[in-house]
mmCIF file of C-alpha atoms and ligand atoms in Angstrom:
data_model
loop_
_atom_site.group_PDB
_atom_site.id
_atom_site.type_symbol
_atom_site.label_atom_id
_atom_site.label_comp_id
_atom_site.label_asym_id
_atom_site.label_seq_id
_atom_site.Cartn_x
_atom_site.Cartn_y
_atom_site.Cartn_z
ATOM 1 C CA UNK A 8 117.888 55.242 68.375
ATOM 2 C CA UNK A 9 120.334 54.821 65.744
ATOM 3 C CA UNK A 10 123.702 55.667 66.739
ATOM 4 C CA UNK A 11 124.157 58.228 63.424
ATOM 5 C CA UNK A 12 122.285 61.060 62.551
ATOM 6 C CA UNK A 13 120.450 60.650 59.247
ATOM 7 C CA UNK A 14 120.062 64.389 57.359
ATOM 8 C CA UNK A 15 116.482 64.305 56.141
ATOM 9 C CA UNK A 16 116.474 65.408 52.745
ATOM 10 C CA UNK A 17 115.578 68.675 52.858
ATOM 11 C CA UNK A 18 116.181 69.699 56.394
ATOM 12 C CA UNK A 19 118.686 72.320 58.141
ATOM 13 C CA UNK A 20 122.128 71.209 59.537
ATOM 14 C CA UNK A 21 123.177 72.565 62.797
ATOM 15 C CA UNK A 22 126.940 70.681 63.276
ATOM 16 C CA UNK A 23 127.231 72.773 66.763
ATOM 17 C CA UNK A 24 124.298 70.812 67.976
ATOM 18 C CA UNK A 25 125.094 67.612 66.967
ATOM 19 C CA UNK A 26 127.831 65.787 69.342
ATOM 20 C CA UNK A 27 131.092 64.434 67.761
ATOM 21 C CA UNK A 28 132.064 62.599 71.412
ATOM 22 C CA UNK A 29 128.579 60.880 71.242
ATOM 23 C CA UNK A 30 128.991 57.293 73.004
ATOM 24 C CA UNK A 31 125.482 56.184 72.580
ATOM 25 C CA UNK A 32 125.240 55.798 76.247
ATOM 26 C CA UNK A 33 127.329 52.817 76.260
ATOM 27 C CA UNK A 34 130.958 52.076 77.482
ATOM 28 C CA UNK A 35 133.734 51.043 75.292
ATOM 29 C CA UNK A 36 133.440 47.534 75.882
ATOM 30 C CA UNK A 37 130.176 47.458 75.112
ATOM 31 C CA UNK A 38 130.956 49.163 71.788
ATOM 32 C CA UNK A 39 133.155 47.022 70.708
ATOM 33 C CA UNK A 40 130.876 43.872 71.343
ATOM 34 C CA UNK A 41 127.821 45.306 69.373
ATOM 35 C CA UNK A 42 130.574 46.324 66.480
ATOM 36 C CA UNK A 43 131.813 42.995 66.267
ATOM 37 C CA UNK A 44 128.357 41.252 66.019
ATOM 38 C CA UNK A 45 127.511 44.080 63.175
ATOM 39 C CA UNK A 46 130.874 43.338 61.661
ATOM 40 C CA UNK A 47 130.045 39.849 61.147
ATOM 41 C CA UNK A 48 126.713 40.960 59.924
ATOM 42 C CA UNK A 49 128.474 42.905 56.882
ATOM 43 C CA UNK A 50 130.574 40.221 56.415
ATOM 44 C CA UNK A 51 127.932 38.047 55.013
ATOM 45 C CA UNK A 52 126.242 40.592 53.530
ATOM 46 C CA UNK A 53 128.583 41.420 51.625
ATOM 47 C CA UNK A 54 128.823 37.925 50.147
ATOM 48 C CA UNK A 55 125.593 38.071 48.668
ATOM 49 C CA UNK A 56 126.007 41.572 47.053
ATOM 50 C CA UNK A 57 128.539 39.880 45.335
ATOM 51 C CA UNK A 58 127.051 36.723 44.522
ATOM 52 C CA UNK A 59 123.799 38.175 43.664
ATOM 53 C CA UNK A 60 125.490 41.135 41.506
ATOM 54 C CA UNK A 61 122.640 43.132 40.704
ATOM 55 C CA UNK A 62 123.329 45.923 42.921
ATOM 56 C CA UNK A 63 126.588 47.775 43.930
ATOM 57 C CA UNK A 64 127.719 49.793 47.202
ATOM 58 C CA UNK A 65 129.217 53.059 47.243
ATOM 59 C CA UNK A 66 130.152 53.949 50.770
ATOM 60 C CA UNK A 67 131.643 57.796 50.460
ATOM 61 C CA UNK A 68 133.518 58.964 53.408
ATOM 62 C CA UNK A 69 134.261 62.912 54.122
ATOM 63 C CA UNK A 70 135.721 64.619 57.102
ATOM 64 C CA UNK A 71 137.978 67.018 58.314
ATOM 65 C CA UNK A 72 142.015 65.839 58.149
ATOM 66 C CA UNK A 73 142.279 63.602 61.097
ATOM 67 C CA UNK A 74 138.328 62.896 61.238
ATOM 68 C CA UNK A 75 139.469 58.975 60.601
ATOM 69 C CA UNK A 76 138.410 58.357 56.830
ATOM 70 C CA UNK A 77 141.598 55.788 57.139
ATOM 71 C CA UNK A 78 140.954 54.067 60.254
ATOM 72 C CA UNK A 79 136.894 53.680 59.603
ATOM 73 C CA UNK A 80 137.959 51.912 56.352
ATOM 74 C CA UNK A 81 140.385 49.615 58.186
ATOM 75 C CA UNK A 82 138.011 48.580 61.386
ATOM 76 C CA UNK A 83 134.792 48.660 59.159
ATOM 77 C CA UNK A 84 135.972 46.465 56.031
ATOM 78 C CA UNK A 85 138.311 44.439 58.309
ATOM 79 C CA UNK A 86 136.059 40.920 57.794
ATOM 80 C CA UNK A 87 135.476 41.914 53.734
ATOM 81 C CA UNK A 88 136.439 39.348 50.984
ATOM 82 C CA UNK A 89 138.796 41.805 49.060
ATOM 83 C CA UNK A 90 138.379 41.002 45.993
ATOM 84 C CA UNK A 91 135.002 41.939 45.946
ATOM 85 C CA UNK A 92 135.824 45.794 47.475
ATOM 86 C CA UNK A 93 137.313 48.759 45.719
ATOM 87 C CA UNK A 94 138.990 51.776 47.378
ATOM 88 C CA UNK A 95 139.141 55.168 45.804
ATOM 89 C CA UNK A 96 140.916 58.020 47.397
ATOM 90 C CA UNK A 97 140.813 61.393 46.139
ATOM 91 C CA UNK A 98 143.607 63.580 45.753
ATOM 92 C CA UNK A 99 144.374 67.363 44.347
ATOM 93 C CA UNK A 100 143.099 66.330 40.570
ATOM 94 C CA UNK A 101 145.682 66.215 38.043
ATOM 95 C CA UNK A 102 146.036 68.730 35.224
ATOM 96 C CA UNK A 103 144.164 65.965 32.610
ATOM 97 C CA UNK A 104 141.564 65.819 35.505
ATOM 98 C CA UNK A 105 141.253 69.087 35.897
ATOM 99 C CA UNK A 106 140.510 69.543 31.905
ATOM 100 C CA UNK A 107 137.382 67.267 32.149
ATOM 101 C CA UNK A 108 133.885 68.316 34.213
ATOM 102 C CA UNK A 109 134.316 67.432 38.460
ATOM 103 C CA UNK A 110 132.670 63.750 37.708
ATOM 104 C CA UNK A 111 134.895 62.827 34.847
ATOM 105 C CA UNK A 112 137.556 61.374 37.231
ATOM 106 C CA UNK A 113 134.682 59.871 39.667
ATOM 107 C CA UNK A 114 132.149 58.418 37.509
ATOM 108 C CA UNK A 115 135.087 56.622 35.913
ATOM 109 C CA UNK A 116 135.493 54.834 39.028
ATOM 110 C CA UNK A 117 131.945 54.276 40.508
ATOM 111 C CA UNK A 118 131.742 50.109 41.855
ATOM 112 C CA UNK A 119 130.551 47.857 39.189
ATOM 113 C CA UNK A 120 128.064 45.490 40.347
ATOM 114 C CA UNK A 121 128.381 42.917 42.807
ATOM 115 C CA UNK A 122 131.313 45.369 44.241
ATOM 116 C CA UNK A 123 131.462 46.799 47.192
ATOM 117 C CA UNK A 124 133.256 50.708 46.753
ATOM 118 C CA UNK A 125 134.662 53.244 48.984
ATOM 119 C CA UNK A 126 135.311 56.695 48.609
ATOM 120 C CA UNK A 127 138.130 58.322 50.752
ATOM 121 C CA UNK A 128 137.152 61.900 50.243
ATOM 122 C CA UNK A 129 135.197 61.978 46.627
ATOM 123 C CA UNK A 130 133.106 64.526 44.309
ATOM 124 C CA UNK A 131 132.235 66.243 47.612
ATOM 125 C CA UNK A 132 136.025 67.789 47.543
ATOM 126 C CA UNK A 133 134.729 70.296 44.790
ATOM 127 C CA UNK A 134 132.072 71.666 46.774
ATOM 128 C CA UNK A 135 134.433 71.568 50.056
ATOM 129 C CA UNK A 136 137.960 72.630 49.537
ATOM 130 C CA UNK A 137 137.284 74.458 45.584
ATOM 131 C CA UNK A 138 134.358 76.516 47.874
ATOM 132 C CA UNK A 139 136.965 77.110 51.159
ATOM 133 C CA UNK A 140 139.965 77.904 48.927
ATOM 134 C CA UNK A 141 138.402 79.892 45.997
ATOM 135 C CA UNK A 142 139.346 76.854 43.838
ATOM 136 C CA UNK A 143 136.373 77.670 41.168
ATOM 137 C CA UNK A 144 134.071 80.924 40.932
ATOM 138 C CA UNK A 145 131.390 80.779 43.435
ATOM 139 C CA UNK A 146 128.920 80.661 39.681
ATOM 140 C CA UNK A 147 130.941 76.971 38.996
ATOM 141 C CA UNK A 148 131.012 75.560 42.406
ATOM 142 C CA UNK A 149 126.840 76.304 43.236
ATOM 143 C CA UNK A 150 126.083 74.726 40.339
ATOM 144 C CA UNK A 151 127.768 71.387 41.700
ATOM 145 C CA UNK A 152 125.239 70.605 44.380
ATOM 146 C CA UNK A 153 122.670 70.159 41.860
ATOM 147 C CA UNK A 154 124.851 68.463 39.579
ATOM 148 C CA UNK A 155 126.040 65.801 42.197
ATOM 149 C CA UNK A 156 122.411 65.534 43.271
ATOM 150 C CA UNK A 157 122.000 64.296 39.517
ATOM 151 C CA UNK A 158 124.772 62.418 39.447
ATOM 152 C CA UNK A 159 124.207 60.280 42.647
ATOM 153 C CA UNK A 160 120.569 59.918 41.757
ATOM 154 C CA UNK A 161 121.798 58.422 37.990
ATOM 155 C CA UNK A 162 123.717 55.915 39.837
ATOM 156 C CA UNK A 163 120.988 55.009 42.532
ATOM 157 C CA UNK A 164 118.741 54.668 39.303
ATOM 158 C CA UNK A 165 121.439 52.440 37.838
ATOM 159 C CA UNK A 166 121.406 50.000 40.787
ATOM 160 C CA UNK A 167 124.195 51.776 43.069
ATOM 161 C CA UNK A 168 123.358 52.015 46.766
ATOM 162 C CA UNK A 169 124.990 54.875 48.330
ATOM 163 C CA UNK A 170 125.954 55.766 51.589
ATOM 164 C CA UNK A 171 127.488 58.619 52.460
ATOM 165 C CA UNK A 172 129.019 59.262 55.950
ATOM 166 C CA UNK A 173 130.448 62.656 57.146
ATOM 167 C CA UNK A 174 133.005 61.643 59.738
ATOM 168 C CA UNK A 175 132.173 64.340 62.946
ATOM 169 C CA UNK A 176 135.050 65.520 64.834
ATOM 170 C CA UNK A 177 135.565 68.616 67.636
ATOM 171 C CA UNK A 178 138.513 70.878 67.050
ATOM 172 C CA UNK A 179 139.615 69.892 70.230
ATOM 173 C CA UNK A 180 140.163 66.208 69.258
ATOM 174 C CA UNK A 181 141.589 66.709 65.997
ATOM 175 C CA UNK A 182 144.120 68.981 67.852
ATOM 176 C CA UNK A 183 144.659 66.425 70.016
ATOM 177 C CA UNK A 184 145.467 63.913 67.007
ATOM 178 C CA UNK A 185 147.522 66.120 64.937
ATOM 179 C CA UNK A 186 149.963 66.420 68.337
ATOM 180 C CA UNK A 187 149.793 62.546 68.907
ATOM 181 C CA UNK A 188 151.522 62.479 65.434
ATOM 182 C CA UNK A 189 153.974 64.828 66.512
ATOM 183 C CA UNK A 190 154.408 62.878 70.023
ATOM 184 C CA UNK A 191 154.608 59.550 68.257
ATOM 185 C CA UNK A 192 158.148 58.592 66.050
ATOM 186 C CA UNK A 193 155.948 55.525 64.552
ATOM 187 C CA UNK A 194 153.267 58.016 63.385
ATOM 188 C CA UNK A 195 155.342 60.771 62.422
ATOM 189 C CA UNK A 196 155.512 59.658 58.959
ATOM 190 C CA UNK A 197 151.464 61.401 59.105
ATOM 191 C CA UNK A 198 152.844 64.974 59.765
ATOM 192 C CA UNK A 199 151.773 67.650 57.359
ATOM 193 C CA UNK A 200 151.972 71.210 58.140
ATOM 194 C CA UNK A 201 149.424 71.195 55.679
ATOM 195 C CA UNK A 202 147.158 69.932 58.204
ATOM 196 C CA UNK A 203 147.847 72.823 60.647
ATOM 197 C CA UNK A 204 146.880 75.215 57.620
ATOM 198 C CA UNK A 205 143.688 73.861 57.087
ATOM 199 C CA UNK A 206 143.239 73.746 60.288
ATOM 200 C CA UNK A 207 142.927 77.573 60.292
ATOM 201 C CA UNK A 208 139.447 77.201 57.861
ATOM 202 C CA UNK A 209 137.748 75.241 60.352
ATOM 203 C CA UNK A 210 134.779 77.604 60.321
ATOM 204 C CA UNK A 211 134.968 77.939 56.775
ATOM 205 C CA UNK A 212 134.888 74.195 56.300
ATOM 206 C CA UNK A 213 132.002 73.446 59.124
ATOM 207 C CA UNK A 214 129.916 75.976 56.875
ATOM 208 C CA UNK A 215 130.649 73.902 53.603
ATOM 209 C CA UNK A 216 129.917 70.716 55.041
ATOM 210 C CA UNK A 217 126.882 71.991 56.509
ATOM 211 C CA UNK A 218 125.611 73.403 53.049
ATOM 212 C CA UNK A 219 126.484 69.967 50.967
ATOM 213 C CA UNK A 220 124.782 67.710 53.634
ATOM 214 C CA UNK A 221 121.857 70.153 53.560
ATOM 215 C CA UNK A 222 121.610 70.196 49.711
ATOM 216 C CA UNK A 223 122.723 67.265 48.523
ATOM 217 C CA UNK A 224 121.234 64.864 51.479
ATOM 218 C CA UNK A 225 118.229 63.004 49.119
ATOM 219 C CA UNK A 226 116.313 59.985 49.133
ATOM 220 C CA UNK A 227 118.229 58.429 46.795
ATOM 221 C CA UNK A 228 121.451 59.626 48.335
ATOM 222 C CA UNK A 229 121.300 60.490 51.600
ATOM 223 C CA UNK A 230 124.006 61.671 54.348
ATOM 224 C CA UNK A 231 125.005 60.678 57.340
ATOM 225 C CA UNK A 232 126.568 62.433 60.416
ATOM 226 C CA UNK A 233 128.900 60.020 62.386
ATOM 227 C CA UNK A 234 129.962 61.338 66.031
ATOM 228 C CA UNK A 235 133.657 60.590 65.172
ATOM 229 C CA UNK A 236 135.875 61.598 68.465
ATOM 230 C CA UNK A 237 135.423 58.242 69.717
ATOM 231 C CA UNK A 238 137.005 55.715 67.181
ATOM 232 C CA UNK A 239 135.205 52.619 68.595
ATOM 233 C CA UNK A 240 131.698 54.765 68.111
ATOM 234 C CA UNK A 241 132.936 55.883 65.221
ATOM 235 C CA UNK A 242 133.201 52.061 63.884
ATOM 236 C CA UNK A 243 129.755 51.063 65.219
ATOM 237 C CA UNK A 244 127.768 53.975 63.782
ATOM 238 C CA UNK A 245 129.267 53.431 60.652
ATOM 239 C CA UNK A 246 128.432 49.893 60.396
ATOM 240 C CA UNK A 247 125.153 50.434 61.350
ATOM 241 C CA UNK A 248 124.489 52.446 59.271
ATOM 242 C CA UNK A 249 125.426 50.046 56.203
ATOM 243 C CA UNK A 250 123.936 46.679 57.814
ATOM 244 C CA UNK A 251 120.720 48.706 58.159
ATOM 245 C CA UNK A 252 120.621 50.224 54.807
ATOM 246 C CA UNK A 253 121.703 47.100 52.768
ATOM 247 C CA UNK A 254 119.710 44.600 54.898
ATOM 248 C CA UNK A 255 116.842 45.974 52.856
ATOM 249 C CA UNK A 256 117.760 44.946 49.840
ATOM 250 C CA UNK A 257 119.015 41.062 51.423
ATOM 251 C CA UNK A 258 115.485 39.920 50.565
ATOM 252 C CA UNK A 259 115.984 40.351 46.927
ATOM 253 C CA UNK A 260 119.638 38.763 46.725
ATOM 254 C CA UNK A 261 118.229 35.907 48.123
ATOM 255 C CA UNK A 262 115.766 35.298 45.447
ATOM 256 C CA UNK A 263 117.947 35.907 42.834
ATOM 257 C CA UNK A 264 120.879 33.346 44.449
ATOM 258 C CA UNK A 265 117.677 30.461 44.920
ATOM 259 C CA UNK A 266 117.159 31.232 40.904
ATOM 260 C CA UNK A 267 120.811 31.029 40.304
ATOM 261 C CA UNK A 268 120.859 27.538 42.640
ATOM 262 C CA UNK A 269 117.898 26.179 40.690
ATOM 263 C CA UNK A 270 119.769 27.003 37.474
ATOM 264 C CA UNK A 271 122.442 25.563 38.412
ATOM 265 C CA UNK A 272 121.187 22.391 39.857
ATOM 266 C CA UNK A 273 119.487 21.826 36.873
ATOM 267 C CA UNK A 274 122.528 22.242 34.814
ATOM 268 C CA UNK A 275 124.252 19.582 36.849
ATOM 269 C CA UNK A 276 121.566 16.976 36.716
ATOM 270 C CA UNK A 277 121.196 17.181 32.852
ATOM 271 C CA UNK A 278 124.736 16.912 32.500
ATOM 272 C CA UNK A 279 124.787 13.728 34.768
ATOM 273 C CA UNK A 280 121.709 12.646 32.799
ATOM 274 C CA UNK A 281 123.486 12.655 29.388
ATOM 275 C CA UNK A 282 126.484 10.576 30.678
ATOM 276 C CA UNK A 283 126.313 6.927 30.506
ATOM 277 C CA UNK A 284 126.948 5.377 34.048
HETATM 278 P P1 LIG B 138 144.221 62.451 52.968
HETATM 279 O O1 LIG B 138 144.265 63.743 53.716
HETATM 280 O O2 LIG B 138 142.882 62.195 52.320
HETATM 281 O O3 LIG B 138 144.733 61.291 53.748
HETATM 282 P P2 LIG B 138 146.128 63.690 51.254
HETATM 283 O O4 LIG B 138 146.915 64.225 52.406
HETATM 284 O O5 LIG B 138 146.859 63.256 50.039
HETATM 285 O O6 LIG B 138 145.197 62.522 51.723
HETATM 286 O O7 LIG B 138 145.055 64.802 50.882
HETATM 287 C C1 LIG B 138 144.370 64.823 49.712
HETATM 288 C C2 LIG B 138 144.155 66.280 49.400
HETATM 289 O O8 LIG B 138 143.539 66.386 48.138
HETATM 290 C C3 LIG B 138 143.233 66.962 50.399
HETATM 291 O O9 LIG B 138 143.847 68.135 50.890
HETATM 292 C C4 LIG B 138 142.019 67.322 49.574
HETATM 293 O O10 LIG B 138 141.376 68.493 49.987
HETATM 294 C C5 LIG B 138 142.613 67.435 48.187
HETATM 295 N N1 LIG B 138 141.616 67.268 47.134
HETATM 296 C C6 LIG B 138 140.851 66.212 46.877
HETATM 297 N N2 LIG B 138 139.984 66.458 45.875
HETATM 298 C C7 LIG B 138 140.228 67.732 45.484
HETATM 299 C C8 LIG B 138 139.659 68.569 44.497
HETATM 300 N N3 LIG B 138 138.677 68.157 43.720
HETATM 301 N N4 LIG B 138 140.164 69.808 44.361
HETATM 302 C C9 LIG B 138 141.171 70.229 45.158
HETATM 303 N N5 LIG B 138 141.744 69.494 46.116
HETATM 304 C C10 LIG B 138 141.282 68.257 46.281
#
């Protein structure tokens, strides 16, 4: 059993029946030593995605504040070669962004080939917060799923490989984090009674999510629900989840990199060939 749960496209999501303290019948320690050998898994994985360059990754990560969008991009792209990965965090859009269409600010930034990109919220924010918050008419924000389902399926088309994770949290635990903050000086710096507001759409939100992983979970595209209350499950879900979905592409890197060393090599020799001894 897979330790997320995939949304099959076209399929109802029930978020009250899925569990966000999920431990995959495993202790912590246990966790932590299948992570690790997964980690290392990504690792090199990740150097043929970039050697290869024919395809890109474009891991988008949504949950509620607290849900650990931060802390799964820390533990999950810990062993990455940086300068292959690029990190994109979404924030209120500014007034130029706001004067374009949704995808104006996010296509913009989708991962070239050979690179490895992360969302930290994304495109998903205009069907979340704009839908919770009356941000758009409910005409302009309906219109989106079908749009991003487009959008994501031009990419996939284009040789992006997405995975999208929705980071699953109780109320109860993100309670419990938002108070840690408060507890902890060195983590104060995280407050935001902004946080506590939101806090107050939780229903509202949970419906949202539940309608953009329902329509916008496709073949090309499809969502993920990560049982987030436990960070160290968190982690290993998450990089499951991406070892399993790029290892099927790993067969095709490798033909392209023995074309690319047979190119190479040949190079070589008929340079050494031309040069008197
Ligand atoms: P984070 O919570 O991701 O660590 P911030 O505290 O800066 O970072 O929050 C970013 C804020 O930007 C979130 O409240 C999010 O809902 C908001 N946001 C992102 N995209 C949009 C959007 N398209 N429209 C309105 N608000 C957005």
């Amino acid at each position: 059993m897979p330790y997320a749960h995939k949304v099959a496209p076209g399929s109802k999501v029930a978020l009250s029946k899925i569990k966000p303290d999920d431990n995959g019948g495993m202790d912590k320690e246990e966790g932590l030593a299948r992570f690790a050998k997964l980690n290392a898994e990504l690792d090199v994985i990740q150097e043929e995605l970039y050697a290869a360059g024919t395809h890109s990754v474009l891991l988008v990560l949504q949950g509620m504040d607290t849900s650990g969008k931060d802390g799964t991009i820390r533990n999950v792209l810990l062993n990455l070669n940086p300068q292959g990965v690029r990190v994109e965090s979404f924030k209120v859009p500014t007034e130029e962004e706001l004067a374009h269409d949704f995808l104006w600010r996010v296509h913009k930034v989708a991962p070239r080939k050979g690179e490895f990109g992360v969302f930290n919220r994304s495109h998903y924010e205009d069907v979340l917060v704009v839908r919770v918050h009356d941000l758009a008419p409910k005409e302009v924000w309906q219109a989106r799923y079908e749009q991003i389902n487009q959008f994501e399926a031009l990419l996939a088309a284009t040789g992006t490989i997405i995975v999208k994770l929705f980071l699953h949290i109780s109320k109860g635990e993100q309670e419990e984090r938002l108070r840690e903050r408060e507890q902890d000086v060195t983590k104060a710096w995280k407050l935001s009674a902004g946080d506590w507001r939101e806090r107050e759409y939780w229903d509202d939100y949970q419906n949202a999510y539940e309608d953009a992983l329902e329509r916008c979970s496709t073949e090309a595209a499809p969502w993920y629900i990560v049982p987030a209350d436990r960070k160290w499950f968190r982690n290993l879900a998450a990089t499951e989840v991406l070892v399993d979905t790029l290892n099927a592409y790993r067969d095709g890197w490798h033909a392209t990199l023995d074309e690319m060393s047979k190119a190479r090599v040949a190079e070589l020799q008929e340079y050494r060939a031309g040069k008197p001894v």
